[in-house]
Amino acid sequence: MNQPAPTTDPESRLLALGLSLPVAPKPVAAYIPTRRAGDLLFVSGQIPLVPGPDGSPTLLFKGAVPDEVSMEQAQECARRCVLNGLAAMKAAVGSLACLRQVVRVGVFVCSRPGFFDQPKVANAASELLMEVFGDAGRHARAAVGSIALPLGAPVEIEFIVEIDPACDP
Amino acid sequence: MNQPAPTTDPESRLLALGLSLPVAPKPVAAYIPTRRAGDLLFVSGQIPLVPGPDGSPTLLFKGAVPDEVSMEQAQECARRCVLNGLAAMKAAVGSLACLRQVVRVGVFVCSRPGFFDQPKVANAASELLMEVFGDAGRHARAAVGSIALPLGAPVEIEFIVEIDPACDP
Amino acid sequence: MNQPAPTTDPESRLLALGLSLPVAPKPVAAYIPTRRAGDLLFVSGQIPLVPGPDGSPTLLFKGAVPDEVSMEQAQECARRCVLNGLAAMKAAVGSLACLRQVVRVGVFVCSRPGFFDQPKVANAASELLMEVFGDAGRHARAAVGSIALPLGAPVEIEFIVEIDPACDP
């Protein structure tokens, strides 16, 4: 894991990792991407949507792990969920530098019975958060299997992050 | 969606929607309906219990979506979970007018493999919250499939809401 | 349920129950056991790991309820998840006496389709928390079924607890 220097800001770290923030995906339904309460920002469950050939959001992969989606593909999905979540956070607070710490990450992996490597899928998300935020990216986590996720997503990830009060408007 | 005027209070909005608060259901087990920490109120997972013919709580519908329970029935369950959750919130803080905002809604839908419309089920809950609270009812959300839920419920929904500190006893 | 006197501290109550805190298990993956935000401590999902014959962590039982793991075994797993969670909390804040209240408990039970007694499994966890903390151990809860959990665990439990600010370092 290539850990960038802790002094660079989170968005520079993303660039250094060869990644960039996507446009924050619109919620699939009647809710909002983030809700703030005090210093906590609650981020809605993210699925690995990417812009499709015609520009409309499409799933990176579809189905259950490991039969329809491989471990590597599921990990790629987990990283995409993080990027979509970061885009939603930035849209909410203006800059990723306003995040004091990542608090909790909830990971749901669409799993066949007998698939027990949810933590290995979730690690791809956790490691990306640590690469982007350094120690502030370390978090409590729950990773579980799910029989089916929205649109057929292999992974859904939700976040609770703490905002730096100094960033208050 | 018939959005009531934003000036009416949440309980009047419920009435205008032809709905009324049920008696808060007792927890199925050894826990409590709500727990407050600071300004956040955590509401236990609600299932679509209604008073049965003999008055004791019974499930509105039972089973997985879509084989045993239709989309429309699942949405009716989701709305009932919201009503039961609102009753629990009112019992905790005295009045729904004491809720400053809905923060996070967690929706579990008992799903057959290959059922990917959890968001459509969850929307029934989200839309009802917005009808009752207006913009304050908008929330972050995670909706996922579950292989089985308590008592055979098709839907379970938990809530985090923020309390208006002015309502403190 | 043998409720110890409310004046004894939580760790004495554990001892009175014939239980002792295990060494806090290391996370299975790239995350941390707990993360604090304000007065809330978020505890990562705990699985029923115990020291194996060679000292390395091993699951108390493995598989889905009720086919591979009985109700009694699942309840024993739920209690072990609590002990592991308490060990993580103590490692984070120094003493269980620093916990002001348990706020939310999230319980995932690896379930066969048609198994609807997740609350009965989760009760073993809830009751232990109430035995250890008295009224402060009462909490909001969500208990749901999961198709598969990490390493094949029958139960995974995560916690949100509130810290007594007087315990701040």
Coordinates of C-alpha atoms in Angstrom, one line a residue:
Chain A
M1 CA 0.0 0.0 0.0
N2 CA 1.6 3.2 -1.2
Q3 CA 0.9 5.6 1.7
P4 CA 1.3 9.3 0.5
A5 CA 3.0 11.8 2.7
P6 CA 0.7 12.8 5.6
T7 CA 1.1 16.5 4.9
T8 CA -0.5 16.5 1.5
D9 CA -4.2 17.1 1.5
P10 CA -6.7 14.3 0.8
E11 CA -7.6 15.4 -2.7
S12 CA -3.9 15.7 -3.6
R13 CA -3.4 12.2 -2.3
L14 CA -6.2 10.9 -4.5
L15 CA -4.4 12.4 -7.5
A16 CA -1.1 10.9 -6.4
L17 CA -2.9 7.5 -6.3
G18 CA -4.0 8.1 -9.9
L19 CA -7.6 8.6 -8.8
S20 CA -10.0 11.5 -9.1
L21 CA -13.3 12.3 -7.6
P22 CA -16.3 11.3 -9.8
V23 CA -19.4 13.5 -10.1
A24 CA -21.4 12.6 -6.9
P25 CA -24.0 10.1 -8.1
K26 CA -27.6 11.0 -7.6
P27 CA -29.4 8.8 -5.1
V28 CA -31.2 5.9 -6.7
A29 CA -34.3 7.0 -4.9
A30 CA -36.2 9.3 -2.5
Y31 CA -33.4 10.2 -0.1
I32 CA -30.4 12.5 0.0
P33 CA -26.7 11.7 -0.3
T34 CA -25.7 13.0 3.1
R35 CA -27.2 14.4 6.3
R36 CA -25.3 16.3 8.9
A37 CA -26.1 16.2 12.6
G38 CA -23.7 18.2 14.8
D39 CA -20.2 17.3 13.7
L40 CA -21.2 13.9 12.2
L41 CA -21.9 13.5 8.5
F42 CA -24.0 10.5 7.6
V43 CA -23.4 9.3 4.0
S44 CA -26.0 7.2 2.3
G45 CA -25.2 3.7 1.1
Q46 CA -23.1 3.9 -2.1
I47 CA -23.1 1.3 -4.9
P48 CA -20.4 1.0 -7.5
L49 CA -22.0 3.2 -10.1
V50 CA -19.9 4.6 -12.9
P51 CA -20.8 6.7 -16.0
G52 CA -22.0 4.3 -18.7
P53 CA -21.3 4.5 -22.5
D54 CA -24.2 7.0 -22.8
G55 CA -23.2 8.9 -19.7
S56 CA -26.0 7.5 -17.5
P57 CA -24.9 5.7 -14.3
T58 CA -24.2 2.0 -14.6
L59 CA -22.9 -0.7 -12.3
L60 CA -19.2 -1.5 -12.6
F61 CA -20.1 -5.2 -12.0
K62 CA -23.3 -7.0 -11.1
G63 CA -24.1 -10.1 -9.0
A64 CA -22.9 -12.1 -6.0
V65 CA -19.4 -12.9 -4.9
P66 CA -17.7 -15.2 -5.8
D67 CA -19.9 -16.9 -8.5
E68 CA -20.7 -13.9 -10.7
V69 CA -18.2 -11.4 -9.4
S70 CA -14.6 -12.3 -8.5
M71 CA -12.8 -11.1 -5.4
E72 CA -10.7 -8.7 -7.5
Q73 CA -13.9 -7.2 -9.2
A74 CA -15.6 -6.9 -5.8
Q75 CA -12.6 -5.1 -4.4
E76 CA -12.7 -2.7 -7.4
C77 CA -16.4 -2.2 -6.6
A78 CA -15.6 -1.4 -3.0
R79 CA -13.0 1.2 -4.1
R80 CA -15.6 2.8 -6.4
C81 CA -18.1 2.9 -3.5
V82 CA -15.5 4.9 -1.6
L83 CA -14.9 7.3 -4.5
N84 CA -18.6 7.9 -4.8
G85 CA -18.9 8.4 -1.1
L86 CA -16.0 10.9 -1.1
A87 CA -17.7 12.8 -3.9
A88 CA -20.9 13.0 -1.8
M89 CA -18.9 14.2 1.2
K90 CA -17.1 16.9 -0.8
A91 CA -20.4 18.1 -2.2
A92 CA -21.7 18.4 1.3
V93 CA -18.8 20.1 3.0
G94 CA -16.9 21.8 0.2
S95 CA -13.6 20.0 0.6
L96 CA -12.3 16.7 1.7
A97 CA -9.8 18.6 3.9
C98 CA -12.9 19.4 6.1
L99 CA -13.1 15.8 7.2
R100 CA -11.5 15.4 10.7
Q101 CA -11.8 11.6 10.6
V102 CA -13.7 8.7 9.2
V103 CA -15.7 7.2 12.0
R104 CA -17.7 4.1 10.8
V105 CA -17.8 2.2 7.6
G106 CA -20.7 -0.2 6.9
V107 CA -20.0 -2.7 4.2
F108 CA -22.6 -5.1 2.6
V109 CA -21.2 -7.7 0.2
C110 CA -23.7 -9.6 -2.0
S111 CA -22.6 -13.1 -1.1
R112 CA -23.3 -16.7 -2.1
P113 CA -23.9 -19.0 1.0
G114 CA -20.4 -20.2 2.0
F115 CA -18.6 -17.0 1.0
F116 CA -16.9 -15.8 4.1
D117 CA -14.3 -13.3 2.8
Q118 CA -16.4 -10.1 3.3
P119 CA -13.5 -8.6 5.2
K120 CA -11.2 -9.0 2.2
V121 CA -13.6 -7.2 0.0
A122 CA -14.1 -4.5 2.6
N123 CA -10.4 -4.1 3.0
A124 CA -10.1 -2.5 -0.4
A125 CA -12.4 0.3 0.9
S126 CA -10.7 0.6 4.2
E127 CA -7.2 0.7 2.7
L128 CA -8.2 3.4 0.1
L129 CA -9.6 5.6 3.0
M130 CA -6.3 5.2 4.8
E131 CA -4.3 6.1 1.7
V132 CA -6.4 9.2 1.2
F133 CA -6.7 10.4 4.8
G134 CA -3.7 8.8 6.6
D135 CA -4.5 8.0 10.2
A136 CA -7.7 10.1 10.0
G137 CA -9.0 7.5 7.6
R138 CA -8.9 4.7 10.1
H139 CA -12.4 3.7 11.2
A140 CA -14.6 1.3 13.0
R141 CA -16.2 -1.2 10.5
A142 CA -18.9 -3.8 10.1
A143 CA -18.7 -6.0 7.1
V144 CA -21.5 -8.6 6.4
G145 CA -23.0 -10.6 3.6
S146 CA -26.3 -9.7 1.9
I147 CA -28.5 -11.9 -0.2
A148 CA -29.2 -9.1 -2.7
L149 CA -28.3 -5.4 -3.0
P150 CA -29.9 -2.5 -5.0
L151 CA -29.8 -2.9 -8.8
G152 CA -27.7 -6.1 -8.4
A153 CA -24.7 -4.3 -6.9
P154 CA -22.0 -6.6 -5.5
V155 CA -21.1 -4.1 -2.8
E156 CA -22.9 -1.3 -0.9
I157 CA -21.0 0.9 1.6
E158 CA -22.2 3.6 3.9
F159 CA -20.1 6.0 6.0
I160 CA -20.2 8.2 9.1
V161 CA -17.5 10.8 9.1
E162 CA -16.6 13.6 11.5
I163 CA -16.4 17.2 10.1
D164 CA -13.9 19.7 11.3
P165 CA -16.0 22.4 13.0
A166 CA -13.5 25.0 11.7
C167 CA -15.0 24.3 8.3
D168 CA -18.4 25.5 9.4
P169 CA -19.9 27.9 7.0
Chain B
M1 CA -47.0 12.5 -3.3
N2 CA -49.3 15.0 -1.6
Q3 CA -47.0 17.3 0.3
P4 CA -48.8 19.1 3.1
A5 CA -48.1 22.7 3.8
P6 CA -44.7 23.1 5.6
T7 CA -46.2 25.2 8.4
T8 CA -48.4 22.5 9.8
D9 CA -46.9 20.4 12.5
P10 CA -45.9 16.8 11.8
E11 CA -48.8 15.2 13.7
S12 CA -51.3 17.4 11.8
R13 CA -49.6 16.3 8.6
L14 CA -50.1 12.7 9.5
L15 CA -53.8 13.4 10.0
A16 CA -54.0 15.3 6.7
L17 CA -52.6 12.2 5.1
G18 CA -55.3 10.1 6.6
L19 CA -52.8 8.4 9.0
S20 CA -52.6 8.3 12.7
L21 CA -49.9 7.2 15.2
P22 CA -50.3 3.7 16.4
V23 CA -49.6 2.7 20.0
A24 CA -45.8 2.3 20.1
P25 CA -45.2 -1.5 19.7
K26 CA -43.3 -3.2 22.5
P27 CA -39.9 -4.4 21.5
V28 CA -40.0 -8.1 20.5
A29 CA -37.2 -8.8 23.0
A30 CA -34.7 -7.6 25.6
Y31 CA -34.0 -4.1 24.4
I32 CA -35.7 -0.7 24.5
P33 CA -37.5 1.2 21.6
T34 CA -35.2 4.3 21.7
R35 CA -32.0 5.4 23.2
R36 CA -30.9 9.1 23.3
A37 CA -27.3 10.2 23.2
G38 CA -26.8 14.0 23.1
D39 CA -29.2 15.3 20.5
L40 CA -29.4 12.0 18.6
L41 CA -32.2 9.6 19.2
F42 CA -31.5 6.0 18.1
V43 CA -34.7 4.1 17.3
S44 CA -34.7 0.3 17.3
G45 CA -35.4 -1.7 14.1
Q46 CA -39.2 -1.6 13.5
I47 CA -41.1 -4.4 11.8
P48 CA -44.6 -4.0 10.3
L49 CA -46.6 -5.0 13.4
V50 CA -50.3 -4.1 13.6
P51 CA -52.9 -5.0 16.2
G52 CA -54.3 -8.4 15.3
P53 CA -57.9 -9.5 15.6
D54 CA -57.4 -10.2 19.3
G55 CA -55.5 -7.0 19.9
S56 CA -52.1 -8.7 20.1
P57 CA -49.4 -7.5 17.6
T58 CA -49.3 -9.3 14.3
L59 CA -47.4 -8.8 11.0
L60 CA -49.1 -7.0 8.2
F61 CA -47.5 -9.4 5.7
K62 CA -45.0 -12.2 6.1
G63 CA -42.2 -13.5 3.8
A64 CA -39.7 -12.5 1.1
V65 CA -40.2 -10.0 -1.7
P66 CA -41.3 -10.6 -4.4
D67 CA -42.3 -14.3 -4.1
E68 CA -44.4 -14.2 -1.0
V69 CA -44.9 -10.5 -0.6
S70 CA -45.6 -8.1 -3.6
M71 CA -43.9 -4.8 -4.1
E72 CA -47.1 -3.0 -3.1
Q73 CA -47.4 -5.1 0.1
A74 CA -43.7 -4.5 0.9
Q75 CA -44.2 -0.7 0.5
E76 CA -47.2 -0.9 2.8
C77 CA -45.0 -2.7 5.3
A78 CA -42.3 0.0 5.0
R79 CA -44.9 2.7 5.7
R80 CA -46.1 0.8 8.8
C81 CA -42.5 0.5 10.0
V82 CA -42.3 4.3 9.8
L83 CA -45.5 4.8 11.7
N84 CA -44.3 2.4 14.4
G85 CA -41.0 4.3 14.5
L86 CA -42.8 7.6 14.8
A87 CA -44.8 6.3 17.7
A88 CA -41.7 5.2 19.4
M89 CA -40.1 8.6 18.8
K90 CA -43.1 10.4 20.2
A91 CA -43.2 8.2 23.3
A92 CA -39.5 9.2 23.8
V93 CA -39.6 12.9 23.3
G94 CA -43.3 13.9 23.9
S95 CA -44.1 15.3 20.5
L96 CA -43.0 14.8 16.9
A97 CA -42.6 18.6 16.7
C98 CA -39.5 18.0 18.9
L99 CA -37.7 16.3 16.0
R100 CA -35.3 18.7 14.3
Q101 CA -34.5 16.3 11.4
V102 CA -34.4 12.7 10.3
V103 CA -30.7 11.8 10.0
R104 CA -30.3 8.2 8.9
V105 CA -32.8 5.5 7.9
G106 CA -31.6 1.8 7.6
V107 CA -33.9 -0.4 5.6
F108 CA -33.6 -4.2 5.4
V109 CA -35.9 -6.0 2.9
C110 CA -36.3 -9.7 3.1
S111 CA -35.4 -10.6 -0.5
R112 CA -35.2 -13.5 -2.8
P113 CA -31.9 -13.8 -4.7
G114 CA -32.2 -11.7 -7.8
F115 CA -34.6 -9.1 -6.2
F116 CA -32.9 -5.8 -6.7
D117 CA -35.6 -3.3 -6.0
Q118 CA -34.9 -2.6 -2.3
P119 CA -34.7 1.1 -3.0
K120 CA -38.3 1.0 -4.4
V121 CA -39.5 -0.6 -1.2
A122 CA -37.5 1.8 1.0
N123 CA -38.9 4.8 -1.0
A124 CA -42.3 4.2 0.6
A125 CA -40.7 4.9 3.9
S126 CA -38.6 7.8 2.8
E127 CA -41.5 9.5 1.0
L128 CA -43.7 9.2 4.1
L129 CA -41.1 10.8 6.3
M130 CA -40.8 13.7 3.8
E131 CA -44.6 14.1 3.7
V132 CA -44.7 14.2 7.5
F133 CA -41.7 16.4 8.2
G134 CA -41.1 18.3 4.9
D135 CA -37.4 19.0 4.3
A136 CA -36.6 18.0 7.8
G137 CA -37.7 14.5 6.9
R138 CA -35.0 14.1 4.2
H139 CA -32.3 11.7 5.3
A140 CA -29.3 9.6 4.5
R141 CA -30.2 6.0 3.8
A142 CA -28.9 2.5 3.4
A143 CA -31.3 -0.1 1.8
V144 CA -30.1 -3.7 1.5
G145 CA -31.5 -7.2 1.1
S146 CA -31.7 -9.7 4.0
I147 CA -32.2 -13.5 3.8
A148 CA -34.6 -13.5 6.8
L149 CA -36.0 -10.9 9.3
P150 CA -37.5 -11.3 12.8
L151 CA -40.8 -13.1 12.9
G152 CA -40.8 -13.4 9.1
A153 CA -41.1 -9.6 8.5
P154 CA -40.7 -8.5 4.9
V155 CA -39.2 -5.2 6.0
E156 CA -37.3 -3.9 9.1
I157 CA -36.4 -0.2 9.4
E158 CA -34.3 1.6 12.0
F159 CA -33.9 5.3 12.4
I160 CA -31.5 8.0 13.8
V161 CA -33.2 11.3 14.3
E162 CA -32.0 14.6 15.8
I163 CA -33.9 16.2 18.7
D164 CA -34.5 19.9 19.0
P165 CA -32.5 20.8 22.2
A166 CA -35.3 23.3 23.0
C167 CA -37.5 20.4 23.7
D168 CA -35.3 19.2 26.5
P169 CA -37.2 18.5 29.7
Chain C
M1 CA -31.4 -13.3 34.7
N2 CA -29.3 -12.7 37.7
Q3 CA -29.0 -8.9 38.0
P4 CA -26.1 -7.9 40.1
A5 CA -26.5 -4.9 42.5
P6 CA -26.4 -1.6 40.6
T7 CA -23.7 -0.1 42.8
T8 CA -21.0 -2.5 41.7
D9 CA -18.9 -1.5 38.8
P10 CA -19.3 -3.2 35.4
E11 CA -16.1 -5.2 35.7
S12 CA -17.0 -6.5 39.1
R13 CA -20.4 -7.5 37.7
L14 CA -18.7 -9.5 34.9
L15 CA -16.7 -11.3 37.6
A16 CA -19.8 -11.9 39.6
L17 CA -21.3 -13.5 36.5
G18 CA -18.4 -15.8 36.3
L19 CA -17.1 -14.0 33.2
S20 CA -13.9 -12.2 32.5
L21 CA -12.8 -9.9 29.7
P22 CA -10.8 -11.6 27.0
V23 CA -7.8 -10.0 25.3
A24 CA -9.3 -7.6 22.8
P25 CA -9.3 -9.5 19.5
K26 CA -7.3 -7.9 16.6
P27 CA -9.5 -6.8 13.7
V28 CA -9.7 -9.4 11.0
A29 CA -8.6 -6.8 8.5
A30 CA -7.6 -3.2 7.7
Y31 CA -9.6 -1.2 10.2
I32 CA -9.5 -0.4 13.9
P33 CA -11.5 -1.9 16.8
T34 CA -13.1 1.4 17.9
R35 CA -13.4 5.0 16.8
R36 CA -14.5 7.9 19.0
A37 CA -16.4 10.9 17.8
G38 CA -17.4 13.3 20.5
D39 CA -18.9 11.3 23.4
L40 CA -19.8 8.4 21.1
L41 CA -17.6 5.3 20.7
F42 CA -18.2 3.2 17.6
V43 CA -17.1 -0.4 18.0
S44 CA -16.4 -2.5 15.0
G45 CA -18.4 -5.6 14.2
Q46 CA -17.4 -8.4 16.6
I47 CA -17.4 -12.1 15.7
P48 CA -17.3 -14.9 18.3
L49 CA -13.5 -15.4 18.2
V50 CA -11.9 -17.3 21.1
P51 CA -8.3 -18.4 21.6
G52 CA -7.8 -21.7 19.8
P53 CA -5.7 -24.6 21.0
D54 CA -2.6 -23.0 19.6
G55 CA -3.6 -19.6 21.0
S56 CA -4.6 -18.1 17.6
P57 CA -8.1 -16.8 17.4
T58 CA -10.7 -19.3 16.3
L59 CA -14.5 -19.2 15.9
L60 CA -16.5 -20.7 18.8
F61 CA -19.0 -22.1 16.2
K62 CA -19.3 -21.8 12.5
G63 CA -22.3 -21.7 10.1
A64 CA -25.9 -20.7 9.8
V65 CA -28.6 -21.0 12.4
P66 CA -30.4 -23.3 12.9
D67 CA -29.0 -26.0 10.5
E68 CA -25.4 -25.9 11.5
V69 CA -25.5 -23.9 14.7
S70 CA -28.2 -24.4 17.3
M71 CA -30.1 -21.6 19.1
E72 CA -28.1 -22.3 22.3
Q73 CA -24.8 -22.2 20.4
A74 CA -25.8 -19.0 18.6
Q75 CA -26.7 -17.4 21.9
E76 CA -23.3 -18.4 23.3
C77 CA -21.7 -16.8 20.2
A78 CA -23.8 -13.6 20.8
R79 CA -22.5 -13.4 24.4
R80 CA -18.9 -13.9 23.2
C81 CA -19.3 -11.0 20.7
V82 CA -20.3 -8.9 23.6
L83 CA -17.3 -9.9 25.7
N84 CA -15.0 -9.2 22.7
G85 CA -16.7 -5.8 22.2
L86 CA -16.3 -5.0 25.9
A87 CA -12.7 -5.8 25.7
A88 CA -12.3 -3.4 22.7
M89 CA -14.2 -0.7 24.6
K90 CA -12.0 -1.1 27.7
A91 CA -8.9 -0.9 25.5
A92 CA -10.2 2.3 24.1
V93 CA -11.3 4.2 27.2
G94 CA -9.3 2.5 30.0
S95 CA -12.2 1.2 32.1
L96 CA -15.7 -0.1 31.5
A97 CA -16.8 2.3 34.3
C98 CA -16.2 5.1 31.7
L99 CA -19.2 4.0 29.7
R100 CA -22.2 6.2 30.4
Q101 CA -24.6 4.0 28.4
V102 CA -24.9 1.6 25.6
V103 CA -26.7 3.4 22.8
R104 CA -27.2 1.0 19.8
V105 CA -26.5 -2.6 19.2
G106 CA -26.5 -4.0 15.6
V107 CA -26.9 -7.8 15.4
F108 CA -26.4 -9.9 12.3
V109 CA -27.3 -13.6 12.5
C110 CA -26.2 -16.0 9.7
S111 CA -29.6 -17.5 9.0
R112 CA -31.2 -20.1 6.8
P113 CA -34.2 -18.9 4.9
G114 CA -37.2 -19.4 7.2
F115 CA -35.3 -18.8 10.4
F116 CA -37.0 -15.9 12.1
D117 CA -35.7 -16.0 15.6
Q118 CA -32.9 -13.4 15.2
P119 CA -34.3 -11.5 18.3
K120 CA -33.9 -14.6 20.4
V121 CA -30.2 -14.9 19.5
A122 CA -29.7 -11.1 20.0
N123 CA -31.4 -11.3 23.4
A124 CA -28.4 -13.2 24.7
A125 CA -26.3 -10.1 23.9
S126 CA -28.8 -7.6 25.2
E127 CA -29.3 -9.4 28.4
L128 CA -25.6 -9.7 29.1
L129 CA -25.2 -5.9 28.5
M130 CA -28.0 -5.3 31.0
E131 CA -26.4 -7.7 33.5
V132 CA -23.1 -5.9 33.3
F133 CA -24.3 -2.3 33.1
G134 CA -27.7 -2.3 34.7
D135 CA -30.1 0.3 33.2
A136 CA -27.2 1.9 31.4
G137 CA -26.8 -1.3 29.4
R138 CA -30.3 -0.9 27.9
H139 CA -30.1 0.0 24.2
A140 CA -31.8 0.5 20.9
R141 CA -31.2 -2.5 18.6
A142 CA -31.6 -3.8 15.1
A143 CA -31.4 -7.6 14.6
V144 CA -31.5 -9.1 11.1
G145 CA -30.5 -12.2 9.2
S146 CA -27.5 -12.4 7.0
I147 CA -26.7 -15.0 4.2
A148 CA -23.0 -15.2 5.3
L149 CA -20.7 -13.5 7.8
P150 CA -16.9 -13.1 8.0
L151 CA -15.0 -16.4 8.4
G152 CA -18.3 -18.3 8.7
A153 CA -19.3 -16.6 12.0
P154 CA -22.9 -17.4 13.1
V155 CA -23.2 -13.9 14.6
E156 CA -21.7 -10.5 14.2
I157 CA -22.4 -7.6 16.6
E158 CA -21.4 -4.0 16.4
F159 CA -22.0 -1.3 19.1
I160 CA -22.3 2.4 19.7
V161 CA -21.7 3.4 23.3
E162 CA -21.6 6.8 25.0
I163 CA -18.5 7.7 27.0
D164 CA -18.6 9.6 30.3
P165 CA -16.9 12.9 29.5
A166 CA -15.5 12.9 33.0
C167 CA -13.2 10.0 31.9
D168 CA -11.5 12.2 29.3
P169 CA -7.8 12.0 29.4

